[in-house]
XYZ file of C-alpha atoms in Angstrom:
678
model
C 158.276 121.473 158.572
C 158.090 122.656 162.178
C 155.281 122.478 164.646
C 155.515 124.588 167.835
C 154.421 122.917 171.058
C 154.585 125.240 174.033
C 158.078 126.734 174.397
C 159.807 124.034 172.402
C 160.125 123.480 168.732
C 159.843 119.993 167.406
C 160.750 118.926 163.898
C 158.173 116.572 162.461
C 158.995 114.769 159.260
C 155.844 113.629 157.435
C 155.348 113.163 153.688
C 152.597 115.267 152.192
C 151.045 114.326 148.842
C 149.886 117.318 146.831
C 147.036 116.945 144.322
C 146.895 118.553 140.914
C 143.553 120.303 140.699
C 143.956 122.155 137.425
C 141.796 119.703 135.541
C 138.969 120.126 138.030
C 138.349 123.703 137.029
C 135.603 123.186 134.457
C 133.722 126.182 135.859
C 134.776 129.380 137.705
C 132.757 128.389 140.754
C 134.988 125.350 141.135
C 137.736 127.675 142.367
C 136.376 127.262 145.871
C 136.880 123.530 145.604
C 140.403 124.011 144.258
C 141.302 126.431 147.016
C 140.399 123.924 149.651
C 143.079 121.573 148.408
C 145.804 124.064 149.372
C 144.818 124.260 153.050
C 146.368 121.023 154.250
C 146.634 120.611 157.999
C 149.211 118.405 159.682
C 148.471 115.907 162.405
C 149.563 116.571 165.939
C 152.384 114.727 167.653
C 150.045 111.993 168.741
C 149.315 111.045 165.104
C 145.739 112.285 165.035
C 144.611 114.643 162.253
C 141.626 116.778 161.558
C 139.126 115.817 158.793
C 139.868 116.891 155.217
C 137.536 119.763 154.279
C 137.082 118.403 150.728
C 136.470 114.828 151.789
C 132.667 115.042 151.499
C 132.461 117.169 148.338
C 130.837 115.587 145.234
C 133.227 114.181 142.716
C 133.884 116.343 139.685
C 132.515 115.463 136.270
C 135.991 115.146 134.777
C 138.651 113.101 136.530
C 141.786 114.962 137.521
C 144.362 113.267 135.378
C 142.054 112.246 132.529
C 142.231 113.608 129.022
C 138.965 113.593 127.070
C 138.821 111.407 123.987
C 138.018 112.880 120.599
C 135.993 111.434 117.752
C 139.232 110.775 115.839
C 141.626 110.124 118.746
C 142.615 107.486 119.595
C 142.646 106.245 116.033
C 140.149 103.457 116.728
C 137.498 106.041 117.656
C 137.211 107.126 114.034
C 135.708 103.825 112.886
C 133.622 103.527 116.059
C 132.153 106.973 115.502
C 131.290 106.094 111.914
C 129.611 102.890 113.113
C 127.568 104.879 115.648
C 126.594 107.335 112.903
C 125.353 104.478 110.703
C 123.408 103.023 113.618
C 121.603 106.353 113.958
C 120.837 106.329 110.219
C 119.050 102.998 110.731
C 117.227 104.322 113.805
C 116.068 107.430 111.931
C 114.888 105.337 108.994
C 112.964 103.103 111.385
C 111.151 105.959 113.150
C 110.337 107.989 110.031
C 109.010 104.977 108.119
C 105.909 104.834 110.326
C 104.591 108.149 109.057
C 105.149 107.367 105.390
C 103.572 103.904 105.684
C 100.611 104.684 107.990
C 98.113 105.417 105.147
C 99.045 102.197 103.365
C 99.091 100.083 106.536
C 95.628 101.397 107.382
C 94.373 100.518 103.923
C 96.105 97.124 103.818
C 94.863 95.940 107.221
C 91.538 97.910 107.172
C 92.093 99.503 110.575
C 90.782 102.463 112.562
C 92.959 105.310 113.846
C 93.278 103.851 117.339
C 94.209 100.361 116.152
C 96.725 101.583 113.568
C 98.262 103.820 116.258
C 99.409 100.690 118.090
C 102.433 100.599 115.762
C 103.566 103.724 117.603
C 102.660 102.458 121.071
C 104.204 98.991 120.891
C 107.847 100.221 120.751
C 107.212 101.704 124.219
C 107.678 98.212 125.661
C 111.043 97.951 123.928
C 112.173 101.395 125.040
C 111.185 100.661 128.638
C 113.072 97.372 128.629
C 116.166 99.031 127.165
C 116.090 101.738 129.856
C 116.103 99.062 132.568
C 118.661 96.733 130.965
C 121.069 99.272 129.471
C 123.237 99.482 132.596
C 123.334 95.703 133.085
C 124.387 95.110 129.487
C 127.229 97.622 129.840
C 128.447 95.989 133.059
C 128.435 92.427 131.733
C 129.147 92.825 128.024
C 130.257 96.434 127.582
C 129.714 98.267 124.320
C 130.330 94.976 122.522
C 127.020 93.728 123.908
C 125.188 96.795 122.627
C 126.869 96.412 119.229
C 125.561 92.847 118.943
C 122.110 93.074 120.531
C 120.761 96.344 119.073
C 121.473 95.618 115.359
C 120.293 92.018 115.803
C 116.947 93.273 117.126
C 116.625 95.543 114.091
C 117.501 92.771 111.652
C 115.077 90.212 113.118
C 112.247 92.749 113.298
C 112.648 93.862 109.677
C 112.762 90.293 108.375
C 109.452 89.509 110.092
C 107.811 92.748 108.891
C 108.949 92.084 105.320
C 106.770 88.960 105.156
C 103.735 91.189 106.067
C 102.407 89.043 108.931
C 98.961 89.499 110.555
C 98.606 92.850 112.271
C 98.921 91.536 115.875
C 102.283 89.993 114.968
C 103.330 93.301 113.420
C 102.534 95.125 116.658
C 104.564 92.647 118.726
C 107.585 92.719 116.429
C 107.740 96.518 116.577
C 108.542 96.051 120.286
C 111.770 94.335 119.263
C 112.681 97.204 116.941
C 111.959 99.625 119.788
C 114.291 97.709 122.108
C 117.104 97.922 119.563
C 116.517 101.642 119.080
C 116.448 102.378 122.806
C 119.599 100.400 123.527
C 121.685 101.957 120.745
C 120.273 105.425 121.420
C 121.290 105.329 125.085
C 124.726 103.772 124.540
C 126.016 105.955 121.711
C 124.612 109.177 123.208
C 126.396 108.527 126.508
C 129.641 107.550 124.769
C 129.841 110.544 122.424
C 128.563 112.905 125.115
C 131.811 112.246 127.024
C 134.040 113.323 124.129
C 135.667 116.671 123.561
C 133.428 119.168 121.729
C 130.298 117.134 122.538
C 127.819 119.662 121.072
C 129.341 119.450 117.616
C 129.840 115.674 117.585
C 126.387 114.984 119.035
C 124.979 117.383 116.468
C 126.464 115.253 113.699
C 125.339 112.046 115.415
C 121.733 113.204 115.478
C 122.088 114.704 112.016
C 122.690 111.170 110.767
C 119.489 110.162 112.544
C 117.800 112.937 110.583
C 119.475 111.743 107.378
C 117.934 108.323 107.832
C 114.603 109.962 108.567
C 114.918 111.991 105.346
C 115.739 109.007 103.156
C 113.142 106.680 104.667
C 109.929 108.509 103.590
C 111.526 109.393 100.256
C 112.384 105.790 99.422
C 109.125 104.375 100.805
C 106.913 106.924 99.027
C 108.747 106.466 95.729
C 108.517 102.671 95.904
C 104.797 102.741 96.711
C 103.536 105.571 94.472
C 105.883 105.578 91.469
C 106.738 103.099 88.754
C 105.546 99.598 89.559
C 103.839 100.825 92.780
C 105.259 98.128 95.025
C 103.471 96.961 98.208
C 104.322 98.780 101.448
C 106.262 95.870 102.951
C 108.854 95.856 100.139
C 110.389 98.915 101.777
C 111.582 96.662 104.599
C 113.789 94.778 102.148
C 115.875 97.959 102.137
C 115.767 98.082 105.940
C 117.033 94.480 106.139
C 120.117 95.422 104.134
C 120.721 98.507 106.301
C 120.371 96.525 109.537
C 122.807 93.877 108.270
C 125.403 96.566 107.541
C 124.762 98.003 111.011
C 125.374 94.602 112.607
C 128.675 94.044 110.777
C 130.084 97.541 111.337
C 129.040 97.756 114.996
C 130.522 94.383 115.942
C 133.755 95.150 114.084
C 134.108 98.590 115.681
C 133.253 97.714 119.290
C 134.446 94.116 119.563
C 137.237 95.009 122.005
C 134.914 97.097 124.230
C 133.985 94.405 126.764
C 132.454 94.734 130.198
C 135.921 94.684 131.785
C 136.995 97.613 129.613
C 133.894 99.541 130.630
C 134.586 98.979 134.350
C 138.218 100.017 133.913
C 137.146 103.251 132.204
C 134.754 103.995 135.063
C 136.830 103.254 138.210
C 134.491 105.135 140.512
C 131.551 103.056 139.373
C 130.002 101.117 142.236
C 130.297 97.387 142.118
C 126.563 96.782 141.757
C 124.196 98.138 139.175
C 121.516 98.734 141.805
C 123.629 101.287 143.701
C 124.442 103.132 140.512
C 120.826 103.272 139.340
C 119.678 104.411 142.797
C 122.229 107.192 142.746
C 121.073 108.307 139.300
C 117.321 108.013 139.877
C 116.710 108.454 143.620
C 119.516 110.285 145.392
C 119.628 114.070 145.139
C 120.968 116.126 143.429
C 121.766 113.688 140.612
C 118.223 112.297 140.518
C 116.817 115.766 139.832
C 119.032 116.155 136.760
C 118.218 112.663 135.495
C 114.447 113.044 135.762
C 114.316 116.573 134.348
C 116.402 115.474 131.382
C 114.215 112.375 130.935
C 110.975 114.376 130.943
C 112.395 116.951 128.543
C 113.467 114.229 126.109
C 110.117 112.472 126.529
C 108.314 115.576 125.280
C 110.881 116.328 122.595
C 111.016 112.873 121.030
C 107.234 112.532 121.285
C 106.642 115.778 119.403
C 109.288 114.938 116.827
C 107.965 111.470 115.975
C 104.295 112.518 116.223
C 104.888 115.251 113.652
C 106.924 113.008 111.397
C 104.527 110.098 111.894
C 101.212 111.797 111.109
C 102.304 114.572 108.731
C 101.737 112.486 105.582
C 98.226 111.471 106.639
C 97.452 115.077 107.608
C 98.666 116.528 104.311
C 96.778 113.887 102.324
C 93.419 114.276 103.993
C 93.313 117.719 105.599
C 95.431 119.703 103.135
C 94.183 117.540 100.217
C 97.658 116.945 98.820
C 98.721 114.404 96.254
C 100.346 111.179 97.410
C 103.911 111.957 96.350
C 103.818 115.614 97.431
C 102.411 114.659 100.833
C 105.131 112.061 101.282
C 107.729 114.714 100.502
C 106.515 116.890 103.389
C 107.790 114.220 105.778
C 111.100 114.299 103.923
C 111.172 118.088 104.303
C 110.522 117.837 108.049
C 113.342 115.366 108.638
C 115.618 117.322 106.307
C 115.009 120.368 108.501
C 116.001 118.352 111.574
C 119.177 117.136 109.851
C 120.290 120.571 108.662
C 119.369 122.151 112.000
C 121.498 119.688 113.948
C 124.505 120.329 111.726
C 124.292 124.132 111.507
C 122.929 124.935 114.952
C 125.254 122.347 116.485
C 128.026 124.951 116.065
C 125.815 127.805 117.281
C 124.569 126.133 120.479
C 127.936 125.929 122.342
C 128.548 129.616 121.667
C 125.152 130.608 123.026
C 125.172 128.081 125.834
C 122.704 125.220 126.113
C 120.279 127.112 128.369
C 119.998 130.211 126.162
C 119.925 128.159 122.955
C 116.997 126.040 124.142
C 115.196 129.196 125.321
C 115.496 130.582 121.765
C 114.735 127.434 119.775
C 111.567 126.449 121.657
C 109.562 129.704 121.089
C 110.531 129.690 117.407
C 109.294 126.109 117.113
C 105.977 126.999 118.761
C 105.491 129.992 116.443
C 106.048 127.795 113.385
C 103.573 125.242 114.760
C 100.923 127.984 114.978
C 101.574 128.920 111.341
C 101.329 125.261 110.344
C 98.020 124.928 112.176
C 96.288 128.228 111.396
C 97.182 128.721 107.713
C 95.255 126.037 105.762
C 97.482 126.021 102.682
C 99.433 122.984 101.533
C 102.674 124.762 100.646
C 102.597 127.018 103.721
C 102.184 123.951 105.927
C 105.005 122.129 104.122
C 107.435 125.044 104.541
C 106.416 125.678 108.165
C 106.929 122.067 109.203
C 110.366 122.012 107.530
C 111.539 125.070 109.478
C 109.985 123.587 112.592
C 112.255 120.592 112.145
C 115.227 122.953 111.723
C 114.758 124.448 115.200
C 113.627 121.187 116.821
C 116.715 119.299 115.690
C 119.400 120.675 118.045
C 117.274 120.345 121.207
C 118.128 116.676 121.802
C 121.929 117.064 121.554
C 121.783 120.208 123.706
C 119.922 118.337 126.456
C 122.452 115.476 126.408
C 125.409 117.876 126.644
C 123.766 119.754 129.520
C 123.284 116.460 131.380
C 126.939 115.433 130.911
C 128.024 118.740 132.442
C 125.726 118.393 135.440
C 126.305 114.711 136.248
C 129.453 112.883 137.453
C 131.172 110.805 134.809
C 130.532 107.483 136.506
C 126.762 108.112 136.168
C 126.783 109.073 132.490
C 125.948 105.648 131.094
C 123.254 104.875 133.654
C 121.660 108.345 133.930
C 121.956 109.539 130.335
C 121.182 106.066 129.051
C 118.022 106.002 131.136
C 117.057 109.525 130.031
C 117.572 108.726 126.340
C 115.618 105.473 126.545
C 112.889 107.015 128.706
C 112.665 109.943 126.310
C 112.473 107.534 123.405
C 109.229 106.199 124.840
C 107.721 109.540 123.836
C 108.004 108.258 120.275
C 105.381 105.686 121.261
C 103.101 107.677 123.574
C 102.597 110.934 121.672
C 101.830 109.512 118.189
C 99.412 107.012 119.742
C 97.698 109.863 121.595
C 97.290 111.752 118.312
C 95.575 108.753 116.736
C 93.340 108.266 119.780
C 92.296 111.933 119.733
C 91.509 111.734 116.040
C 89.378 108.668 116.700
C 87.594 110.334 119.640
C 86.756 113.341 117.477
C 84.804 111.099 115.154
C 86.927 111.619 112.069
C 87.305 107.961 111.204
C 84.891 107.959 108.279
C 85.157 111.614 107.260
C 88.963 111.570 107.229
C 89.160 108.543 104.973
C 90.595 109.431 101.605
C 87.962 110.313 99.030
C 85.439 111.572 101.600
C 86.643 115.184 101.706
C 83.483 116.493 99.999
C 81.309 115.203 102.847
C 80.594 117.171 105.992
C 80.433 115.455 109.369
C 76.910 114.348 110.208
C 75.861 114.811 113.830
C 75.714 111.530 115.722
C 72.200 112.385 116.947
C 71.061 112.713 113.348
C 72.641 109.405 112.378
C 71.031 107.518 115.239
C 67.551 109.021 114.762
C 65.495 106.337 113.037
C 63.234 108.926 111.412
C 66.164 110.304 109.409
C 67.020 106.794 108.191
C 63.529 105.921 106.982
C 63.599 103.701 103.906
C 67.370 103.321 103.767
C 67.406 99.802 105.205
C 66.049 98.536 101.881
C 68.588 100.546 99.873
C 71.744 99.381 101.675
C 73.097 95.856 101.972
C 74.269 94.839 105.480
C 72.455 97.926 106.739
C 73.026 97.437 110.479
C 76.712 96.575 110.107
C 77.181 99.559 107.824
C 75.483 101.849 110.346
C 77.730 100.523 113.117
C 80.787 101.172 110.974
C 79.734 104.739 110.180
C 79.244 105.458 113.899
C 82.636 103.818 114.682
C 81.296 101.024 116.885
C 81.798 98.103 114.507
C 84.391 95.465 115.391
C 86.190 94.140 112.297
C 86.045 90.523 113.362
C 85.227 89.103 109.940
C 86.965 87.915 106.801
C 88.387 90.266 104.186
C 85.576 89.808 101.643
C 82.886 90.528 104.218
C 84.798 93.536 105.511
C 85.124 94.973 102.014
C 81.390 94.620 101.359
C 80.505 96.262 104.686
C 82.853 99.181 103.994
C 81.249 99.686 100.593
C 77.778 99.601 102.143
C 78.862 102.044 104.863
C 80.061 104.540 102.279
C 76.772 104.223 100.389
C 74.698 104.601 103.574
C 76.630 107.659 104.689
C 76.171 109.241 101.276
C 72.413 108.717 101.262
C 72.068 110.144 104.775
C 74.384 112.983 103.781
C 72.066 114.034 100.943
C 69.297 114.476 103.522
C 71.461 116.108 106.164
C 72.974 118.882 104.032
C 69.569 120.470 103.380
C 68.948 120.864 107.131
C 69.940 124.024 108.987
C 73.038 122.496 110.585
C 74.028 120.693 107.417
C 73.788 123.870 105.332
C 75.910 125.734 107.888
C 78.641 123.086 107.759
C 78.682 122.981 103.968
C 78.793 126.790 103.897
C 81.982 126.744 105.967
C 83.576 124.260 103.590
C 82.408 126.396 100.638
C 83.996 129.541 102.109
C 87.300 127.713 102.604
C 87.176 126.412 98.993
C 87.315 122.820 100.239
C 85.531 121.676 97.082
C 87.903 123.491 94.752
C 87.871 126.654 92.670
C 86.459 127.327 89.220
C 89.120 126.654 86.563
C 87.648 129.354 84.290
C 89.923 132.398 84.258
C 87.088 134.927 84.072
C 85.539 133.542 87.288
C 88.572 134.633 89.327
C 88.891 131.475 91.501
C 85.233 131.335 92.479
C 84.645 128.531 95.063
C 82.692 125.545 93.761
C 79.887 123.464 95.241
C 79.316 119.726 94.726
C 76.039 118.726 93.130
C 74.419 115.785 91.431
C 72.734 115.628 88.045
C 70.305 113.049 89.391
C 68.743 112.169 92.751
C 68.792 108.471 91.846
C 71.815 106.583 93.262
C 74.430 105.316 90.802
C 73.013 107.402 87.954
C 75.861 109.924 87.525
C 78.995 111.018 89.385
C 79.307 114.257 91.326
C 79.967 117.519 89.481
C 81.193 120.879 90.742
C 78.941 123.900 90.198
C 80.225 127.453 89.740
C 77.648 130.057 90.717
C 79.475 132.816 88.815
C 79.534 131.281 85.338
C 76.688 128.836 86.110
C 78.540 125.931 84.584
C 79.557 122.432 85.732
C 83.052 120.986 86.026
C 84.573 117.597 86.760
C 86.435 117.135 90.087
C 90.172 117.604 89.821
C 91.099 114.488 91.808
C 90.297 111.014 90.517
C 89.275 109.856 94.006
C 86.481 112.467 93.993
C 85.391 111.813 90.421
C 83.841 108.461 91.408
C 81.598 109.879 94.173
C 77.908 109.381 93.456
C 76.157 112.649 92.596
C 73.053 111.494 94.488
C 74.970 112.010 97.753
C 74.538 115.772 97.171
C 71.409 115.837 95.027
C 70.134 118.264 92.416
C 68.710 120.814 94.864
C 71.335 121.348 97.546
C 73.329 124.105 95.830
C 70.215 126.109 94.993
C 68.872 125.773 98.559
C 72.181 126.972 99.995
C 72.124 130.181 97.927
C 68.476 130.758 98.836
C 69.249 130.467 102.563
C 72.509 132.446 102.311
C 71.969 134.957 99.471
C 74.963 137.034 100.595
C 77.396 134.395 99.295
C 75.810 134.296 95.825
C 78.401 135.904 93.527
C 77.508 138.326 90.699
C 77.172 136.705 87.312
C 80.228 136.832 85.104
C 79.666 139.156 82.135
C 83.164 138.955 80.748
C 83.835 136.755 77.742
C 87.032 135.940 75.958
C 87.502 137.840 72.689
C 89.809 136.229 70.096
C 92.275 138.670 68.547
C 95.003 138.602 65.902
C 97.820 141.081 66.482
C 95.462 143.097 68.631
C 92.604 143.140 66.112
C 89.363 141.459 67.077
C 88.503 138.457 64.913
C 85.231 138.993 63.035
C 82.324 136.842 64.095
C 82.012 135.601 60.506
C 85.243 133.662 60.996
C 83.739 131.810 63.911
C 80.584 131.181 61.873
C 82.625 129.763 58.995
C 84.482 127.422 61.354
C 81.179 126.300 62.839
C 79.731 125.631 59.389
C 82.805 123.651 58.351
C 82.599 121.539 61.495
C 78.919 120.855 60.943
C 79.575 119.931 57.328
C 82.241 117.396 58.306
C 79.971 115.995 60.993
C 77.106 115.559 58.518
C 79.356 113.873 55.970
C 80.513 111.343 58.578
C 76.950 110.537 59.585
C 75.860 110.033 55.964
C 78.905 107.916 55.246
C 78.066 105.568 58.148
C 74.574 105.162 56.669
C 76.050 104.355 53.222
C 74.302 107.329 51.694
C 75.608 109.839 49.216
C 76.761 112.920 50.957
C 75.254 115.389 48.512
C 78.294 117.606 49.011
C 80.736 118.363 46.234
C 84.132 116.838 46.754
C 86.997 119.125 47.521
C 88.898 117.987 44.403
C 85.956 118.898 42.170
C 85.687 122.244 43.891
C 89.371 122.850 43.275
C 89.027 121.898 39.570
C 86.090 124.275 39.147
C 88.062 127.005 40.842
C 90.973 126.365 38.453
C 88.649 126.494 35.390
C 87.149 129.744 36.592
C 90.609 131.170 37.088
C 91.645 130.108 33.559
C 88.530 131.609 31.972
C 89.099 134.818 33.870
C 92.724 134.925 32.756
C 91.773 134.298 29.068
C 89.188 137.052 29.223
C 91.735 139.479 30.599
C 94.252 138.553 27.903
C 91.617 138.967 25.122
C 90.630 142.378 26.390
C 94.252 143.416 26.456
C 94.751 142.270 22.820
C 91.803 144.359 21.613
C 93.291 147.403 23.258
């Protein structure tokens, strides 16, 4: 190559190394970067050269000469991918188990909403620790360290839970399970996010999380409610076996992936973890991507686990579902997430992550409104399942978007931090739901079996005039009153606690009988009546007339509650066994009549229609009914006389048959004689 200097031409021989930039072109806008590589300028004769125009540009996400791995190439990735999938099955089973077990944990440990919500909050400590230590573990031990530590945390936690320790120990041990979840979540998301076709593979990865979340409530609910009705903690025997399999498969798959291998695969990684974390969390523009992704995943995971965690309790107590059916709604929700991640995992890359998220989120919000505003069990169950379908692909889409926006050497630190930080939403949001429920004063009313009661105003409960005479009717009166108003601290033994809870229920019922005949009490019961919260008349001719609870006596413990139909003016037993044991005195003999006197507009017209028995379209004569009634009365009288060892006075059926035969024979002989005379 020649360089002209004045009037002379000088031949300068200098080797020039050309760079292949074809692999840099992940986006059209990268053409500017590629073009800059072609404008190489030579140094002058003195050996000095101008600065390279691309020297200060950010490094591309994909290295120039690197070929992306696939889930099945190299061959060893196939088993590693399967091991990661199984790890996500265990993680999904862990997270979904909370929701299915919450009602039984609350009953077993006798806890309030806020205290029981600590099982959601305690994993936050584990998730936070995993976010901080994830990078260090990769540097020192590589993926081998994750494969050993995360399953071991699961296994130890499940063994301790299976022996049903005191509740404080349970809360602490859930931190260990949270640490294992956060570590595996961050590591396997970052690893698979760097593969070819990341949307599809991540979709399957998180679909296996959903699969575990589907199986977990199904197995737990079946074990607890069906057959032998095993205790809640027996479910963790299954989790122990799953965690052991996770430990064996993960160690076998990732044993060769040491810290040295990780550093070799990330040559641009800085030598210290602090520099790498600062670049991911503090230095722009990478920090902006990391924190936005972290906050998005925080909200997503929080909503996902809050829905899956409280849905069973909600369907049991608000939608008045049966135990098994309510448990299946959690299965339906996680099934929706699983199917959504598989199906929409192929749709998302064609739409683009940005457009896909913009479509999925509004659909999810619309389904949430349906779930909230339509108070029907089956509508809520279907809505929450479809909500899971559109929620499912959001997590993989966010991870893929982050891998495209961040340099490769920051994937483990940035995406690992985002996944672990987002996982803390699984602790914060469900705990917040329990705290809100507690603050709204639903602790006593939302307990199973109390659905017939309306919420008594706190001012009414604390007014001594309204409680006149009840201190002699209720044992442990003051403790019971504190429990009803949610200020009692359960610092007592199990026997004492059980007696206080029984007294609190009795006290609330007695106050309730007084409250529901006040203006505010009648208004609250009217709203429940209009929504058919007490049930509907089973008589066909009443056309699903709403029922009202009433007592047949005002004396406590005299008779259980009955349901009154104002259309047919008849009484019915409650459909659910948990309502059939409620004392009728908690509603009294006058409440239903007072309500219709105060609100005459809701009094339905009397039912005039009666069922008419017919045979092939012909009305059965009333004499037939009379004959059946007489026969029944005759049999009843004979039984009563027989018990008194008295003669019945009725002719036996055999004698009646013999007399009938004799009459028939005489009639036949008479007919034959008359015929002979003719």
